[in-house]
Every structure is written in C-alpha cells, then in structure tokens.
mmCIF file of C-alpha atoms and ligand atoms in Angstrom:
data_model
loop_
_atom_site.group_PDB
_atom_site.id
_atom_site.type_symbol
_atom_site.label_atom_id
_atom_site.label_comp_id
_atom_site.label_asym_id
_atom_site.label_seq_id
_atom_site.Cartn_x
_atom_site.Cartn_y
_atom_site.Cartn_z
ATOM 1 C CA MET A 254 0.000 0.000 0.000
ATOM 2 C CA ARG A 255 1.102 3.551 -0.654
ATOM 3 C CA ILE A 256 0.868 7.058 0.701
ATOM 4 C CA GLY A 257 1.605 9.250 -2.305
ATOM 5 C CA SER A 258 4.873 7.988 -3.732
ATOM 6 C CA LEU A 259 5.786 6.093 -0.563
ATOM 7 C CA GLN A 260 5.493 2.341 -0.500
ATOM 8 C CA LEU A 261 4.601 1.265 3.056
ATOM 9 C CA ASP A 262 5.247 -2.166 4.443
ATOM 10 C CA GLY A 263 2.658 -2.897 7.143
ATOM 11 C CA ARG A 264 -0.397 -1.051 8.452
ATOM 12 C CA GLY A 265 0.648 0.206 11.886
ATOM 13 C CA ILE A 266 2.005 3.760 11.980
ATOM 14 C CA LEU A 267 3.698 5.524 14.897
ATOM 15 C CA ALA A 268 1.747 8.638 15.956
ATOM 16 C CA PRO A 269 3.465 11.965 16.515
ATOM 17 C CA LEU A 270 4.330 12.137 20.224
ATOM 18 C CA ALA A 271 5.787 15.412 21.479
ATOM 19 C CA GLY A 272 8.418 14.780 24.128
ATOM 20 C CA TYR A 273 8.764 11.091 23.202
ATOM 21 C CA GLY A 274 8.843 10.607 19.433
ATOM 22 C CA ASP A 275 12.460 11.547 18.860
ATOM 23 C CA SER A 276 14.798 9.786 16.453
ATOM 24 C CA PRO A 277 15.881 6.913 18.800
ATOM 25 C CA PHE A 278 12.305 5.989 19.620
ATOM 26 C CA ARG A 279 11.319 6.171 15.972
ATOM 27 C CA VAL A 280 14.230 3.887 14.993
ATOM 28 C CA LEU A 281 13.044 1.263 17.483
ATOM 29 C CA CYS A 282 9.440 1.459 16.280
ATOM 30 C CA ARG A 283 10.553 1.014 12.675
ATOM 31 C CA ARG A 284 12.776 -1.895 13.692
ATOM 32 C CA TYR A 285 9.678 -3.524 15.179
ATOM 33 C CA GLY A 286 7.704 -3.087 11.994
ATOM 34 C CA ALA A 287 6.016 0.330 12.108
ATOM 35 C CA ALA A 288 5.033 0.995 8.486
ATOM 36 C CA MET A 289 5.924 4.674 8.878
ATOM 37 C CA VAL A 290 6.881 6.922 11.770
ATOM 38 C CA TYR A 291 5.664 10.462 12.418
ATOM 39 C CA THR A 292 7.976 12.839 14.208
ATOM 40 C CA GLU A 293 6.881 14.871 17.177
ATOM 41 C CA MET A 294 5.480 18.231 16.080
ATOM 42 C CA VAL A 295 7.994 20.829 14.998
ATOM 43 C CA SER A 296 7.316 24.570 14.897
ATOM 44 C CA SER A 297 7.171 26.037 11.387
ATOM 45 C CA LEU A 298 8.183 29.429 12.757
ATOM 46 C CA GLY A 299 11.057 27.786 14.653
ATOM 47 C CA ILE A 300 12.326 26.372 11.353
ATOM 48 C CA ARG A 301 11.772 29.605 9.522
ATOM 49 C CA PHE A 302 13.839 31.544 12.056
ATOM 50 C CA GLY A 303 16.430 28.790 12.500
ATOM 51 C CA ASN A 304 15.754 28.369 16.236
ATOM 52 C CA ALA A 305 18.549 26.119 17.574
ATOM 53 C CA LYS A 306 16.282 23.790 19.583
ATOM 54 C CA THR A 307 13.879 23.394 16.641
ATOM 55 C CA MET A 308 16.728 22.660 14.229
ATOM 56 C CA GLU A 309 17.997 19.900 16.591
ATOM 57 C CA MET A 310 14.587 18.247 16.230
ATOM 58 C CA LEU A 311 15.166 17.815 12.509
ATOM 59 C CA ALA A 312 17.726 15.051 13.147
ATOM 60 C CA PHE A 313 16.692 11.698 11.803
ATOM 61 C CA ASP A 314 18.337 8.383 11.062
ATOM 62 C CA PRO A 315 18.000 6.621 7.677
ATOM 63 C CA ALA A 316 16.769 3.592 9.647
ATOM 64 C CA GLU A 317 13.563 5.535 10.371
ATOM 65 C CA ARG A 318 12.519 5.799 6.745
ATOM 66 C CA PRO A 319 9.792 6.372 5.805
ATOM 67 C CA VAL A 320 9.613 9.277 8.247
ATOM 68 C CA ASP A 321 6.823 11.851 8.152
ATOM 69 C CA PHE A 322 7.840 15.161 9.753
ATOM 70 C CA GLN A 323 4.992 16.946 11.448
ATOM 71 C CA LEU A 324 4.785 20.736 11.314
ATOM 72 C CA PHE A 325 2.584 23.006 13.365
ATOM 73 C CA GLY A 326 1.727 26.556 12.511
ATOM 74 C CA ALA A 327 -1.073 28.752 11.242
ATOM 75 C CA ARG A 328 0.726 30.900 8.704
ATOM 76 C CA PRO A 329 0.664 29.455 5.190
ATOM 77 C CA ASP A 330 3.918 31.233 4.217
ATOM 78 C CA ALA A 331 5.839 29.907 7.238
ATOM 79 C CA MET A 332 4.407 26.411 6.807
ATOM 80 C CA ALA A 333 5.432 26.434 3.139
ATOM 81 C CA ARG A 334 8.948 27.649 3.972
ATOM 82 C CA ALA A 335 9.310 24.969 6.670
ATOM 83 C CA ALA A 336 8.135 22.293 4.221
ATOM 84 C CA SER A 337 10.862 23.392 1.771
ATOM 85 C CA VAL A 338 13.501 23.151 4.506
ATOM 86 C CA LEU A 339 12.303 19.656 5.408
ATOM 87 C CA THR A 340 12.386 18.661 1.748
ATOM 88 C CA GLU A 341 15.998 19.834 1.470
ATOM 89 C CA ALA A 342 16.787 17.898 4.664
ATOM 90 C CA GLY A 343 15.689 14.700 2.883
ATOM 91 C CA VAL A 344 12.629 13.678 4.888
ATOM 92 C CA ASP A 345 10.072 11.361 3.280
ATOM 93 C CA ALA A 346 6.801 13.193 3.955
ATOM 94 C CA VAL A 347 5.480 16.334 5.613
ATOM 95 C CA ASP A 348 2.526 16.310 7.984
ATOM 96 C CA ILE A 349 0.348 19.212 9.098
ATOM 97 C CA ASN A 350 -0.822 19.173 12.703
ATOM 98 C CA MET A 351 -4.511 20.046 12.973
ATOM 99 C CA GLY A 352 -5.228 18.184 16.184
ATOM 100 C CA CYS A 353 -3.125 19.482 19.035
ATOM 101 C CA PRO A 354 -5.404 20.789 21.821
ATOM 102 C CA GLU A 355 -2.621 22.310 23.978
ATOM 103 C CA PRO A 356 -3.582 25.896 24.893
ATOM 104 C CA LYS A 357 -0.130 27.256 24.046
ATOM 105 C CA ILE A 358 -0.499 25.914 20.466
ATOM 106 C CA VAL A 359 -4.214 26.701 20.086
ATOM 107 C CA LYS A 360 -3.799 30.323 21.132
ATOM 108 C CA THR A 361 -1.453 30.864 18.173
ATOM 109 C CA GLY A 362 -4.180 29.597 15.818
ATOM 110 C CA ALA A 363 -2.280 26.352 15.127
ATOM 111 C CA GLY A 364 -3.005 22.680 15.907
ATOM 112 C CA SER A 365 -6.683 21.997 16.554
ATOM 113 C CA ALA A 366 -7.511 25.731 16.273
ATOM 114 C CA LEU A 367 -7.253 25.252 12.503
ATOM 115 C CA LEU A 368 -10.352 23.052 12.660
ATOM 116 C CA LYS A 369 -12.332 26.229 13.402
ATOM 117 C CA ASP A 370 -11.195 27.981 10.227
ATOM 118 C CA LEU A 371 -11.719 25.956 7.061
ATOM 119 C CA ALA A 372 -10.506 28.797 4.813
ATOM 120 C CA LEU A 373 -7.195 28.666 6.664
ATOM 121 C CA VAL A 374 -7.126 24.849 6.360
ATOM 122 C CA ASP A 375 -7.472 25.376 2.635
ATOM 123 C CA ALA A 376 -4.700 28.002 2.522
ATOM 124 C CA VAL A 377 -2.265 26.035 4.708
ATOM 125 C CA THR A 378 -2.724 22.714 2.897
ATOM 126 C CA ALA A 379 -2.453 24.373 -0.535
ATOM 127 C CA ALA A 380 0.701 26.261 0.484
ATOM 128 C CA VAL A 381 2.435 23.188 1.892
ATOM 129 C CA VAL A 382 1.522 20.914 -1.034
ATOM 130 C CA HIS A 383 2.751 23.611 -3.407
ATOM 131 C CA ALA A 384 6.045 23.969 -1.514
ATOM 132 C CA THR A 385 7.168 20.343 -1.665
ATOM 133 C CA PRO A 386 7.148 17.426 -4.095
ATOM 134 C CA LEU A 387 6.919 15.061 -1.106
ATOM 135 C CA PRO A 388 3.658 13.472 0.040
ATOM 136 C CA VAL A 389 1.850 15.820 2.427
ATOM 137 C CA THR A 390 -0.332 14.303 5.129
ATOM 138 C CA VAL A 391 -2.772 15.965 7.515
ATOM 139 C CA LYS A 392 -3.701 14.856 11.029
ATOM 140 C CA ILE A 393 -7.012 16.030 12.425
ATOM 141 C CA ARG A 394 -9.512 15.509 15.168
ATOM 142 C CA LYS A 395 -13.236 15.241 14.553
ATOM 143 C CA GLY A 396 -13.668 18.931 15.332
ATOM 144 C CA PHE A 397 -12.886 21.568 17.924
ATOM 145 C CA GLN A 398 -15.991 21.965 20.105
ATOM 146 C CA ILE A 399 -17.670 18.935 21.615
ATOM 147 C CA ASP A 400 -20.396 18.669 18.924
ATOM 148 C CA ASP A 401 -18.305 19.740 15.940
ATOM 149 C CA ASN A 402 -17.687 17.426 13.014
ATOM 150 C CA VAL A 403 -15.560 18.900 10.237
ATOM 151 C CA VAL A 404 -14.098 15.635 8.987
ATOM 152 C CA GLU A 405 -15.906 15.511 5.630
ATOM 153 C CA ASP A 406 -15.187 19.213 4.983
ATOM 154 C CA ILE A 407 -11.500 18.766 5.664
ATOM 155 C CA LEU A 408 -11.326 15.557 3.670
ATOM 156 C CA GLY A 409 -12.749 17.493 0.692
ATOM 157 C CA ILE A 410 -10.204 20.306 1.113
ATOM 158 C CA CYS A 411 -7.343 17.823 1.431
ATOM 159 C CA GLU A 412 -8.367 15.959 -1.702
ATOM 160 C CA LYS A 413 -8.822 19.176 -3.680
ATOM 161 C CA ASN A 414 -5.358 20.375 -2.669
ATOM 162 C CA GLY A 415 -3.461 17.146 -3.315
ATOM 163 C CA VAL A 416 -2.906 15.925 0.248
ATOM 164 C CA ALA A 417 -1.712 12.299 0.172
ATOM 165 C CA ALA A 418 -3.347 10.899 3.321
ATOM 166 C CA LEU A 419 -5.535 11.959 6.236
ATOM 167 C CA ALA A 420 -5.106 10.710 9.810
ATOM 168 C CA ILE A 421 -8.266 11.070 11.912
ATOM 169 C CA HIS A 422 -8.576 10.979 15.688
ATOM 170 C CA GLY A 423 -12.208 10.378 16.513
ATOM 171 C CA SER A 424 -12.615 12.886 19.330
ATOM 172 C CA THR A 425 -12.821 16.663 19.492
ATOM 173 C CA ALA A 426 -10.163 19.056 20.739
ATOM 174 C CA VAL A 427 -12.099 20.028 23.857
ATOM 175 C CA GLN A 428 -12.251 16.361 24.826
ATOM 176 C CA GLY A 429 -8.466 16.424 25.161
ATOM 177 C CA ARG A 430 -6.803 13.055 25.466
ATOM 178 C CA SER A 431 -9.724 11.328 27.140
ATOM 179 C CA GLY A 432 -13.314 11.037 26.021
ATOM 180 C CA ALA A 433 -15.154 8.716 23.690
ATOM 181 C CA LYS A 434 -13.613 8.000 20.298
ATOM 182 C CA ASP A 435 -16.070 8.117 17.421
ATOM 183 C CA TRP A 436 -15.169 5.227 15.141
ATOM 184 C CA ASP A 437 -18.199 5.914 12.901
ATOM 185 C CA VAL A 438 -16.910 9.310 11.818
ATOM 186 C CA ILE A 439 -13.657 7.669 10.743
ATOM 187 C CA ALA A 440 -15.459 4.818 8.973
ATOM 188 C CA SER A 441 -17.659 7.295 7.116
ATOM 189 C CA ALA A 442 -14.661 9.364 5.996
ATOM 190 C CA LYS A 443 -12.928 6.220 4.741
ATOM 191 C CA GLU A 444 -16.027 5.253 2.806
ATOM 192 C CA HIS A 445 -15.992 8.572 0.929
ATOM 193 C CA ALA A 446 -12.245 9.099 0.670
ATOM 194 C CA ALA A 447 -10.175 8.833 -2.476
ATOM 195 C CA ILE A 448 -6.957 9.114 -0.434
ATOM 196 C CA PRO A 449 -5.683 6.717 2.265
ATOM 197 C CA VAL A 450 -7.226 7.248 5.698
ATOM 198 C CA ILE A 451 -5.353 6.502 8.922
ATOM 199 C CA ALA A 452 -7.447 5.613 11.968
ATOM 200 C CA ASN A 453 -6.179 6.943 15.299
ATOM 201 C CA GLY A 454 -7.168 7.000 18.943
ATOM 202 C CA GLY A 455 -7.368 4.598 21.823
ATOM 203 C CA VAL A 456 -5.513 1.554 20.508
ATOM 204 C CA LYS A 457 -3.995 -0.268 23.479
ATOM 205 C CA THR A 458 -3.223 -3.657 21.978
ATOM 206 C CA ALA A 459 -2.690 -5.376 18.642
ATOM 207 C CA GLN A 460 -6.197 -6.793 19.008
ATOM 208 C CA ASP A 461 -7.591 -3.248 19.328
ATOM 209 C CA ALA A 462 -5.747 -2.247 16.177
ATOM 210 C CA GLN A 463 -7.229 -5.191 14.303
ATOM 211 C CA ARG A 464 -10.775 -4.324 15.487
ATOM 212 C CA PHE A 465 -10.289 -0.648 14.619
ATOM 213 C CA LEU A 466 -9.161 -1.477 11.074
ATOM 214 C CA ALA A 467 -11.920 -4.023 10.592
ATOM 215 C CA TYR A 468 -14.604 -1.575 11.783
ATOM 216 C CA THR A 469 -13.444 1.533 9.928
ATOM 217 C CA LYS A 470 -11.939 -0.264 6.895
ATOM 218 C CA CYS A 471 -9.116 2.271 7.096
ATOM 219 C CA ASP A 472 -5.866 1.746 5.254
ATOM 220 C CA TYR A 473 -3.666 2.201 8.319
ATOM 221 C CA VAL A 474 -3.923 2.413 12.083
ATOM 222 C CA MET A 475 -1.915 5.001 14.012
ATOM 223 C CA VAL A 476 -0.669 4.114 17.485
ATOM 224 C CA GLY A 477 0.617 6.598 20.042
ATOM 225 C CA ARG A 478 0.556 5.885 23.770
ATOM 226 C CA ALA A 479 0.468 2.108 23.371
ATOM 227 C CA ALA A 480 3.897 2.254 21.700
ATOM 228 C CA LEU A 481 5.543 3.928 24.702
ATOM 229 C CA GLY A 482 7.816 1.426 26.407
ATOM 230 C CA ASN A 483 6.268 -1.033 23.975
ATOM 231 C CA PRO A 484 7.676 -0.456 20.445
ATOM 232 C CA TRP A 485 7.087 -4.128 19.601
ATOM 233 C CA VAL A 486 3.348 -3.385 19.429
ATOM 234 C CA PHE A 487 3.902 -2.834 15.686
ATOM 235 C CA GLU A 488 5.296 -6.332 15.230
ATOM 236 C CA GLN A 489 2.293 -7.634 17.162
ATOM 237 C CA ILE A 490 -0.089 -5.664 14.917
ATOM 238 C CA ASN A 491 1.593 -7.009 11.793
ATOM 239 C CA GLY A 492 1.441 -10.510 13.282
ATOM 240 C CA ILE A 493 -2.220 -10.442 14.175
ATOM 241 C CA LEU A 494 -3.202 -8.903 10.828
ATOM 242 C CA GLY A 495 -1.285 -11.736 9.181
ATOM 243 C CA GLY A 496 -3.304 -14.271 11.162
ATOM 244 C CA ALA A 497 -0.684 -15.067 13.821
ATOM 245 C CA CYS A 498 -0.898 -14.799 17.614
ATOM 246 C CA PRO A 499 0.924 -11.691 18.866
ATOM 247 C CA ARG A 500 4.414 -12.734 19.993
ATOM 248 C CA GLU A 501 5.047 -12.242 23.712
ATOM 249 C CA ILE A 502 8.222 -10.274 24.376
ATOM 250 C CA GLY A 503 10.426 -11.978 26.960
ATOM 251 C CA VAL A 504 12.479 -10.388 29.740
ATOM 252 C CA ASP A 505 15.816 -10.577 27.924
ATOM 253 C CA GLU A 506 14.481 -8.896 24.803
ATOM 254 C CA ARG A 507 12.778 -6.155 26.827
ATOM 255 C CA PHE A 508 15.941 -5.263 28.651
ATOM 256 C CA SER A 509 17.990 -5.500 25.478
ATOM 257 C CA VAL A 510 15.655 -2.963 23.804
ATOM 258 C CA MET A 511 15.849 -0.672 26.855
ATOM 259 C CA GLN A 512 19.643 -0.686 26.635
ATOM 260 C CA GLN A 513 19.561 -0.098 22.863
ATOM 261 C CA HIS A 514 17.237 2.832 23.485
ATOM 262 C CA VAL A 515 19.648 4.232 26.097
ATOM 263 C CA ASP A 516 22.579 3.863 23.690
ATOM 264 C CA LEU A 517 20.714 5.598 20.847
ATOM 265 C CA GLU A 518 19.670 8.510 23.094
ATOM 266 C CA ILE A 519 23.217 8.960 24.375
ATOM 267 C CA ALA A 520 24.642 8.826 20.839
ATOM 268 C CA LEU A 521 22.221 11.567 19.771
ATOM 269 C CA LYS A 522 22.093 13.808 22.855
ATOM 270 C CA GLY A 523 25.245 13.066 24.841
ATOM 271 C CA GLU A 524 25.524 11.190 28.133
ATOM 272 C CA ALA A 525 23.877 13.621 30.560
ATOM 273 C CA ASN A 526 20.928 14.542 28.347
ATOM 274 C CA GLY A 527 20.537 11.020 26.964
ATOM 275 C CA VAL A 528 20.326 9.485 30.445
ATOM 276 C CA LYS A 529 17.869 12.163 31.552
ATOM 277 C CA GLU A 530 15.758 11.662 28.422
ATOM 278 C CA MET A 531 15.513 7.938 29.157
ATOM 279 C CA ARG A 532 13.880 8.399 32.568
ATOM 280 C CA LYS A 533 10.409 8.920 31.098
ATOM 281 C CA HIS A 534 10.849 6.144 28.516
ATOM 282 C CA LEU A 535 12.087 3.623 31.089
ATOM 283 C CA SER A 536 9.144 4.469 33.272
ATOM 284 C CA PHE A 537 6.943 3.113 30.457
ATOM 285 C CA TYR A 538 9.182 0.102 29.769
ATOM 286 C CA PHE A 539 8.862 -0.833 33.465
ATOM 287 C CA LYS A 540 5.063 -0.964 33.293
ATOM 288 C CA GLY A 541 3.867 -4.365 34.487
ATOM 289 C CA LEU A 542 7.267 -5.405 35.853
ATOM 290 C CA PRO A 543 7.784 -6.277 39.520
ATOM 291 C CA GLU A 544 9.005 -3.494 41.842
ATOM 292 C CA ALA A 545 8.490 -0.957 39.042
ATOM 293 C CA THR A 546 7.831 1.924 41.429
ATOM 294 C CA THR A 547 11.110 1.322 43.260
ATOM 295 C CA TYR A 548 13.125 1.158 40.056
ATOM 296 C CA ARG A 549 11.396 4.199 38.550
ATOM 297 C CA GLY A 550 12.452 6.120 41.637
ATOM 298 C CA ARG A 551 16.003 4.826 41.348
ATOM 299 C CA ILE A 552 16.503 5.691 37.667
ATOM 300 C CA ASN A 553 15.418 9.235 38.421
ATOM 301 C CA GLN A 554 18.513 9.649 40.617
ATOM 302 C CA ILE A 555 20.932 8.394 37.950
ATOM 303 C CA THR A 556 23.009 10.733 35.795
ATOM 304 C CA GLY A 557 25.663 8.501 34.164
ATOM 305 C CA ALA A 558 25.536 5.820 31.448
ATOM 306 C CA ALA A 559 27.561 3.207 33.381
ATOM 307 C CA GLU A 560 25.432 3.625 36.479
ATOM 308 C CA LEU A 561 22.252 3.315 34.398
ATOM 309 C CA LYS A 562 23.539 0.150 32.734
ATOM 310 C CA GLY A 563 24.359 -1.300 36.180
ATOM 311 C CA LEU A 564 20.853 -0.547 37.416
ATOM 312 C CA LEU A 565 19.204 -2.041 34.325
ATOM 313 C CA ASP A 566 21.341 -5.193 34.709
ATOM 314 C CA GLU A 567 20.311 -5.478 38.359
ATOM 315 C CA TYR A 568 16.630 -4.975 37.501
ATOM 316 C CA HIS A 569 16.885 -7.433 34.607
ATOM 317 C CA ASN A 570 18.061 -10.132 37.066
ATOM 318 C CA ILE A 571 15.198 -9.386 39.426
ATOM 319 C CA CYS A 572 12.696 -9.736 36.591
ATOM 320 C CA VAL A 573 14.287 -12.981 35.358
ATOM 321 C CA ASN A 574 13.979 -14.432 38.840
ATOM 322 C CA ALA A 575 10.369 -13.236 39.166
ATOM 323 C CA GLY A 576 9.362 -15.313 36.126
ATOM 324 C CA GLU A 577 7.381 -14.663 32.995
ATOM 325 C CA GLU A 578 3.946 -14.345 34.569
ATOM 326 C CA VAL A 579 4.601 -10.656 35.300
ATOM 327 C CA TYR A 580 4.074 -9.859 31.630
ATOM 328 C CA HIS A 581 0.485 -10.885 31.520
ATOM 329 C CA GLU A 582 -0.576 -7.832 33.477
ATOM 330 C CA GLU A 583 -2.860 -5.500 31.506
ATOM 331 C CA ARG A 584 -1.054 -2.500 30.088
HETATM 332 C C1 FMN B 214 2.631 12.619 25.032
HETATM 333 C C2 FMN B 214 1.850 12.895 23.787
HETATM 334 C C3 FMN B 214 2.359 13.757 22.832
HETATM 335 C C4 FMN B 214 1.638 14.010 21.657
HETATM 336 N N1 FMN B 214 2.169 14.819 20.713
HETATM 337 C C5 FMN B 214 1.513 15.019 19.544
HETATM 338 C C6 FMN B 214 2.098 15.792 18.501
HETATM 339 O O1 FMN B 214 3.226 16.290 18.595
HETATM 340 N N2 FMN B 214 1.362 15.967 17.351
HETATM 341 C C7 FMN B 214 0.113 15.397 17.182
HETATM 342 O O2 FMN B 214 -0.498 15.560 16.123
HETATM 343 N N3 FMN B 214 -0.427 14.643 18.151
HETATM 344 C C8 FMN B 214 0.245 14.440 19.311
HETATM 345 N N4 FMN B 214 -0.292 13.632 20.255
HETATM 346 C C9 FMN B 214 -1.545 12.909 19.962
HETATM 347 C C10 FMN B 214 -1.205 11.527 19.398
HETATM 348 O O3 FMN B 214 -0.506 11.629 18.186
HETATM 349 C C11 FMN B 214 -2.457 10.682 19.190
HETATM 350 O O4 FMN B 214 -3.305 11.340 18.294
HETATM 351 C C12 FMN B 214 -3.224 10.459 20.495
HETATM 352 O O5 FMN B 214 -2.340 10.101 21.553
HETATM 353 C C13 FMN B 214 -4.278 9.359 20.326
HETATM 354 O O6 FMN B 214 -3.652 8.154 19.913
HETATM 355 P P1 FMN B 214 -3.344 6.981 20.984
HETATM 356 O O7 FMN B 214 -4.631 6.706 21.715
HETATM 357 O O8 FMN B 214 -2.872 5.836 20.143
HETATM 358 O O9 FMN B 214 -2.288 7.503 21.918
HETATM 359 C C14 FMN B 214 0.388 13.396 21.446
HETATM 360 C C15 FMN B 214 -0.120 12.537 22.417
HETATM 361 C C16 FMN B 214 0.599 12.275 23.565
HETATM 362 C C17 FMN B 214 0.028 11.306 24.577
#
C-alpha cells in the first residue's frame, strides 16, 4: 500500500508524540515493523527563524525511513517555507498538525484551532503541497468543540489540494486526550475518501488495532501511547493482521531494547541529556514489571551511562527471577 509515492510495508504507523517521538524511539518502532513513523510536532516558525532547539529536532536516522515530519503553525507562508527546509533535509513526507489541543499551540491559531477555520485549512494545505514534491499528510480531530464534526469538509479540502493521506482521531479538541472516540466518523470518511485514511485514537493492543481497522476499513492504524515502552506493538499488529498470535516479548528482549534505546539517546544527545531523556521512557518500559515503582524512583537519581547500565542489569536479574507471569498484566 502507498501514501503518495511512498510504499509502506505494514499497516501500523507511529503517531506523533511530542516529548517522546524523537529519532531513537522512531528507529526502534521502525525496527519492530512500524510501516511509517511520524515525528513529534515541529514549529514552522522555529524552522523559519532557524531556532537552535527546533533545528535539533530535525535530526533523523535513515533507519527511520519512511519518516513523516509533522509541522505546526497557522501561517501558510511559514508552513510552506518549513516544508521546503524539510524537503531539502531529505525527509520522506510532511505532515500538518490540525489536532493538538494544547492551549499554548491553540492560542497561536495552530493545531486543533485550525479546525475552526476551514478557509485557513485550505490556505495552509495548498501552500504546503505547493512547496514540496513530497507526500503531504494531515492529522485532524473530529472537530474543535464537543459537537463539531468537520471531517468531511477537511477531507474534501485535502483531496482538492493534493494531500496524500488523512489521519483522523475520533474525538474533538475540547475532549483532550480522554473522552469517547467516534469510530463511525472515521469509517464514514474512509467510505468517501479517495486518499488513504489513517485511523487513530485509543488503541492499546494489537487486538484493538485489528478491530479498529476491521470496523473503519481504514488503510492504516496510528498508534501513540500504546507504543511507549512497547515499540514491539507494531510487530504484534503485523502478526495479528497476518493471522498469527501476537508474539510475547520476553524479559531478555525487553531489557535488550531498553539498553539499545539508552545507547541511541546517548549517541544523539550526549551522556547527561541522553540518560535524563531515558527516565520517562524507562518508566513506560517498566510498566507491568515487579518493583516498578522502586526502580522508577532509582533511575530518576541516575546521571551517568555506566550507572544506568548497572541498574538495568540489576533490575533485569530481578525480573528474570520473578518469572514470565509478570508480563500478563494488563497494560
Ligand atoms: C505525550 C503525547 C504527545 C503528543 N504529541 C503530539 C504531537 O506532537 N502531534 C500530534 O499531532 N499529536 C500528538 N499527540 C496525539 C497523538 O498523536 C495521538 O493522536 C493520540 O495520543 C491518540 O492516539 P493513541 O490513543 O494511540 O495515543 C500526542 C499525544 C501524547 C500522549
């Protein structure tokens, strides 16, 4: 299956995850079979003005390909300029964020605020598609206010302007990250769409992903929170869609992935920042393991790579001795 010119292998896609979806995490998700990975959102104005922190976020590893870089912004000119910079940087696709409900993004007119202004949706999508030969994707929510539904309108604008795929989260911006997910609105969009539709929201397991795809008939399923500390969820999705039982991930493999994640973060960000960055990721990897609270507390005190490795080795042994049954806990 394809998104624009991109050939995708698999149907599970990593969602954009600000604060988590950096290059190391994306590499691991791709290694475990994500069909494509979205980056965390990047500011179009930050790119336009060459902000140092924003430019650091443009780092990616060839092992992530295909990688879809997500931009946020409300100014068509800045979004177009940022898309050109990303194109020169060699990314595979450019995504436009129209779903973020965070007040600091919404008050600038970006993210989910765009859902309130369809003329601006039209201008932004047209400007970005015009600025790059790469596939342009758009990620939306159902609407902004609780009863809003702008999905069909935005689908029409996207198709008119040459957008390559639409990712839909079936809740509104004011619902935030909780609230009921409307699968019917996604299914209806897929029924009418001429472009691929990506279903998003609330997938916790490979079985959920399978049900979501079966119900909505979408081309792809996008997974966010369920991939945290759990990048193998994509392999499990591919497995179950291929008719196999999802493979259980054993203790040794879990700890091996944790250490690979640590090594990738340190290679990208240096020892101090890499170790600090890993605290939040390890907290997710520890979910369901024995004595997780104790070890979460302990990693938060650690500042060096050798010390972190020692602690992970110690915890690995504890988990080996505790036996496999610990992994059957619900995530
Ligand atoms: C920590 C976190 C960061 C997120 N960052 C972004 C982001 O940068 N851009 C975006 O479009 N959505 C972002 N989202 C929303 C997710 O991409 C996704 O739409 C949402 O989590 C629902 O999918 P899920 O239930 O599979 O997690 C974020 C969500 C979380 C939990």
